[in-house]
Every structure is written in C-alpha cells, then in structure tokens.
Amino acid sequence: MATWDDVVEMASRLPGVEVATWYRTPSLKVAGKGFARLRTEAEGGLVLMCDLDEKAALLASGDPAFYTTPHYDGHGSVLVDLAKADEDQLAELVEQAWRLKAPAKLRRAFEGE
C-alpha cells in the first residue's frame, strides 16, 4: 500500500521535481509541467501521466490498482488506487511519468548519474 507521501518520496529522487498544486490538488511537477496529481478525497486516486499504449497495457493487465473514468478516455494518464498499488511498480511509473514531462537536459543529467 502506498500513500501520497510515498509518491512524493519516489519523485524526490528525480531532478527538478517540485511539489505543487494542480487543479487545486497536491501535485508533482517538473519544469512547471505536471506529471502526477492526487485527486480530491471524493474522487480518490492518483492521476499519473503515461502514454496511451502504457495506459492500455495497465488497464488490460487486470491489476485492480489501475483504472480510468470516461473523463480520462483518450488522455495520456491512468488513475492509480494507491491502496492497491505495488510500490516498486509505482516507482517505475512515477519515473516514466517524470520522463514524459522533464526537459531533455534534466533527463540526460539523470541518465548520466
């Protein structure tokens, strides 16, 4: 089981990450671009940026941690139930989401470490 604090800790290992707000909810951004957002308590879940193929694969896997709603259809993001998420897989997905939004210079610096 993961929490928002766990997600923040995972992301803090990546360069240029800032904790901010996005749609008035806690979020993670890199270079001003959001890549993860905690939805409101009523909505629940974590919005995590991904490409459409990754989203389809996660949803097709049958893993109950991943879901979507009609609002996110056709959008490059997947919803994550943190209470059901595997922390190792979540850490990989957070890094992938960061890579989608991080400038090339930050990605190169991270890969060169």
PDB file of C-alpha atoms in Angstrom:
ATOM      1  CA  MET A   1       0.000   0.000   0.000  1.00  0.00           C
ATOM      2  CA  ALA A   2       1.364   3.381  -0.998  1.00  0.00           C
ATOM      3  CA  THR A   3       0.443   6.888   0.129  1.00  0.00           C
ATOM      4  CA  TRP A   4       0.835  10.324  -1.409  1.00  0.00           C
ATOM      5  CA  ASP A   5       3.875  10.812   0.835  1.00  0.00           C
ATOM      6  CA  ASP A   6       5.403   7.670  -0.690  1.00  0.00           C
ATOM      7  CA  VAL A   7       4.795   9.057  -4.194  1.00  0.00           C
ATOM      8  CA  VAL A   8       6.456  12.344  -3.206  1.00  0.00           C
ATOM      9  CA  GLU A   9       9.437  10.444  -1.810  1.00  0.00           C
ATOM     10  CA  MET A  10       9.753   8.383  -5.023  1.00  0.00           C
ATOM     11  CA  ALA A  11       9.663  11.531  -7.133  1.00  0.00           C
ATOM     12  CA  SER A  12      12.111  13.418  -4.917  1.00  0.00           C
ATOM     13  CA  ARG A  13      14.890  11.173  -6.238  1.00  0.00           C
ATOM     14  CA  LEU A  14      14.376  12.699  -9.693  1.00  0.00           C
ATOM     15  CA  PRO A  15      15.957  16.023 -10.646  1.00  0.00           C
ATOM     16  CA  GLY A  16      13.871  19.162 -10.885  1.00  0.00           C
ATOM     17  CA  VAL A  17      10.780  17.807  -9.150  1.00  0.00           C
ATOM     18  CA  GLU A  18       8.654  20.260  -7.229  1.00  0.00           C
ATOM     19  CA  VAL A  19       5.663  19.617  -5.010  1.00  0.00           C
ATOM     20  CA  ALA A  20       2.940  21.992  -6.147  1.00  0.00           C
ATOM     21  CA  THR A  21      -0.782  22.152  -6.796  1.00  0.00           C
ATOM     22  CA  TRP A  22      -2.621  21.372  -9.995  1.00  0.00           C
ATOM     23  CA  TYR A  23      -6.387  21.738 -10.287  1.00  0.00           C
ATOM     24  CA  ARG A  24      -6.243  22.795  -6.618  1.00  0.00           C
ATOM     25  CA  THR A  25      -4.921  19.407  -5.501  1.00  0.00           C
ATOM     26  CA  PRO A  26      -1.422  18.259  -4.459  1.00  0.00           C
ATOM     27  CA  SER A  27       0.767  17.503  -7.445  1.00  0.00           C
ATOM     28  CA  LEU A  28       4.262  16.855  -8.701  1.00  0.00           C
ATOM     29  CA  LYS A  29       5.743  18.952 -11.472  1.00  0.00           C
ATOM     30  CA  VAL A  30       8.988  19.192 -13.377  1.00  0.00           C
ATOM     31  CA  ALA A  31       9.867  22.404 -15.212  1.00  0.00           C
ATOM     32  CA  GLY A  32       6.346  23.623 -14.445  1.00  0.00           C
ATOM     33  CA  LYS A  33       4.692  20.616 -16.098  1.00  0.00           C
ATOM     34  CA  GLY A  34       2.540  18.287 -14.031  1.00  0.00           C
ATOM     35  CA  PHE A  35       3.174  14.567 -14.144  1.00  0.00           C
ATOM     36  CA  ALA A  36       1.263  13.327 -11.077  1.00  0.00           C
ATOM     37  CA  ARG A  37      -1.721  14.677  -9.203  1.00  0.00           C
ATOM     38  CA  LEU A  38      -3.664  13.483  -6.191  1.00  0.00           C
ATOM     39  CA  ARG A  39      -7.366  13.718  -6.897  1.00  0.00           C
ATOM     40  CA  THR A  40      -9.760  15.083  -4.272  1.00  0.00           C
ATOM     41  CA  GLU A  41     -10.909  12.797  -1.480  1.00  0.00           C
ATOM     42  CA  ALA A  42     -14.343  12.434  -3.073  1.00  0.00           C
ATOM     43  CA  GLU A  43     -12.804  11.352  -6.390  1.00  0.00           C
ATOM     44  CA  GLY A  44      -9.890   9.376  -4.987  1.00  0.00           C
ATOM     45  CA  GLY A  45      -6.839   8.056  -6.775  1.00  0.00           C
ATOM     46  CA  LEU A  46      -3.658   9.373  -8.251  1.00  0.00           C
ATOM     47  CA  VAL A  47      -3.558  10.756 -11.802  1.00  0.00           C
ATOM     48  CA  LEU A  48      -0.283   9.649 -13.357  1.00  0.00           C
ATOM     49  CA  MET A  49       0.833  10.723 -16.828  1.00  0.00           C
ATOM     50  CA  CYS A  50       1.661   7.934 -19.277  1.00  0.00           C
ATOM     51  CA  ASP A  51       1.467   7.292 -22.984  1.00  0.00           C
ATOM     52  CA  LEU A  52      -1.705   5.754 -24.385  1.00  0.00           C
ATOM     53  CA  ASP A  53      -0.080   2.365 -25.062  1.00  0.00           C
ATOM     54  CA  GLU A  54       1.137   2.103 -21.463  1.00  0.00           C
ATOM     55  CA  LYS A  55      -2.311   3.103 -20.219  1.00  0.00           C
ATOM     56  CA  ALA A  56      -3.958   0.404 -22.349  1.00  0.00           C
ATOM     57  CA  ALA A  57      -1.488  -2.211 -21.102  1.00  0.00           C
ATOM     58  CA  LEU A  58      -2.009  -1.268 -17.445  1.00  0.00           C
ATOM     59  CA  LEU A  59      -5.786  -1.370 -17.787  1.00  0.00           C
ATOM     60  CA  ALA A  60      -5.681  -4.669 -19.728  1.00  0.00           C
ATOM     61  CA  SER A  61      -3.471  -6.265 -17.075  1.00  0.00           C
ATOM     62  CA  GLY A  62      -6.457  -6.678 -14.779  1.00  0.00           C
ATOM     63  CA  ASP A  63      -4.483  -5.198 -11.874  1.00  0.00           C
ATOM     64  CA  PRO A  64      -7.116  -3.540  -9.648  1.00  0.00           C
ATOM     65  CA  ALA A  65      -4.680  -0.727  -8.814  1.00  0.00           C
ATOM     66  CA  PHE A  66      -5.192   0.801 -12.280  1.00  0.00           C
ATOM     67  CA  TYR A  67      -8.407   2.266 -13.601  1.00  0.00           C
ATOM     68  CA  THR A  68      -9.848   5.136 -15.565  1.00  0.00           C
ATOM     69  CA  THR A  69     -13.054   7.114 -15.876  1.00  0.00           C
ATOM     70  CA  PRO A  70     -14.774   8.452 -19.003  1.00  0.00           C
ATOM     71  CA  HIS A  71     -13.256  11.877 -18.238  1.00  0.00           C
ATOM     72  CA  TYR A  72      -9.784  10.441 -18.923  1.00  0.00           C
ATOM     73  CA  ASP A  73     -10.690   8.443 -22.049  1.00  0.00           C
ATOM     74  CA  GLY A  74      -8.234   9.219 -24.836  1.00  0.00           C
ATOM     75  CA  HIS A  75      -5.936  11.076 -22.450  1.00  0.00           C
ATOM     76  CA  GLY A  76      -2.390  10.042 -21.629  1.00  0.00           C
ATOM     77  CA  SER A  77      -2.947   9.377 -17.961  1.00  0.00           C
ATOM     78  CA  VAL A  78      -4.015   6.475 -15.805  1.00  0.00           C
ATOM     79  CA  LEU A  79      -5.651   6.515 -12.392  1.00  0.00           C
ATOM     80  CA  VAL A  80      -3.958   4.617  -9.584  1.00  0.00           C
ATOM     81  CA  ASP A  81      -5.578   3.331  -6.408  1.00  0.00           C
ATOM     82  CA  LEU A  82      -2.641   3.845  -4.057  1.00  0.00           C
ATOM     83  CA  ALA A  83      -4.055   1.398  -1.508  1.00  0.00           C
ATOM     84  CA  LYS A  84      -3.768  -1.377  -4.110  1.00  0.00           C
ATOM     85  CA  ALA A  85      -0.574  -0.322  -5.896  1.00  0.00           C
ATOM     86  CA  ASP A  86       2.671  -2.279  -5.792  1.00  0.00           C
ATOM     87  CA  GLU A  87       5.274   0.216  -4.602  1.00  0.00           C
ATOM     88  CA  ASP A  88       8.058  -0.998  -6.917  1.00  0.00           C
ATOM     89  CA  GLN A  89       5.816  -0.778  -9.971  1.00  0.00           C
ATOM     90  CA  LEU A  90       4.514   2.592  -8.822  1.00  0.00           C
ATOM     91  CA  ALA A  91       8.075   3.920  -8.510  1.00  0.00           C
ATOM     92  CA  GLU A  92       8.760   2.858 -12.111  1.00  0.00           C
ATOM     93  CA  LEU A  93       5.569   4.534 -13.316  1.00  0.00           C
ATOM     94  CA  VAL A  94       6.382   7.745 -11.441  1.00  0.00           C
ATOM     95  CA  GLU A  95       9.785   7.821 -13.146  1.00  0.00           C
ATOM     96  CA  GLN A  96       8.195   7.177 -16.552  1.00  0.00           C
ATOM     97  CA  ALA A  97       5.688   9.990 -15.943  1.00  0.00           C
ATOM     98  CA  TRP A  98       8.551  12.303 -14.996  1.00  0.00           C
ATOM     99  CA  ARG A  99      10.423  11.345 -18.198  1.00  0.00           C
ATOM    100  CA  LEU A 100       7.378  12.316 -20.290  1.00  0.00           C
ATOM    101  CA  LYS A 101       7.411  15.863 -18.919  1.00  0.00           C
ATOM    102  CA  ALA A 102      11.045  16.539 -17.987  1.00  0.00           C
ATOM    103  CA  PRO A 103      13.159  18.625 -20.343  1.00  0.00           C
ATOM    104  CA  ALA A 104      15.825  16.720 -22.277  1.00  0.00           C
ATOM    105  CA  LYS A 105      18.608  18.379 -20.265  1.00  0.00           C
ATOM    106  CA  LEU A 106      17.216  17.006 -16.978  1.00  0.00           C
ATOM    107  CA  ARG A 107      16.651  13.552 -18.469  1.00  0.00           C
ATOM    108  CA  ARG A 108      20.242  13.445 -19.750  1.00  0.00           C
ATOM    109  CA  ALA A 109      21.588  14.588 -16.373  1.00  0.00           C
ATOM    110  CA  PHE A 110      19.594  11.883 -14.606  1.00  0.00           C
ATOM    111  CA  GLU A 111      20.712   9.169 -17.012  1.00  0.00           C
ATOM    112  CA  GLY A 112      24.345  10.286 -16.666  1.00  0.00           C
ATOM    113  CA  GLU A 113      24.358   9.856 -12.883  1.00  0.00           C
TER     114      GLU A 113
END
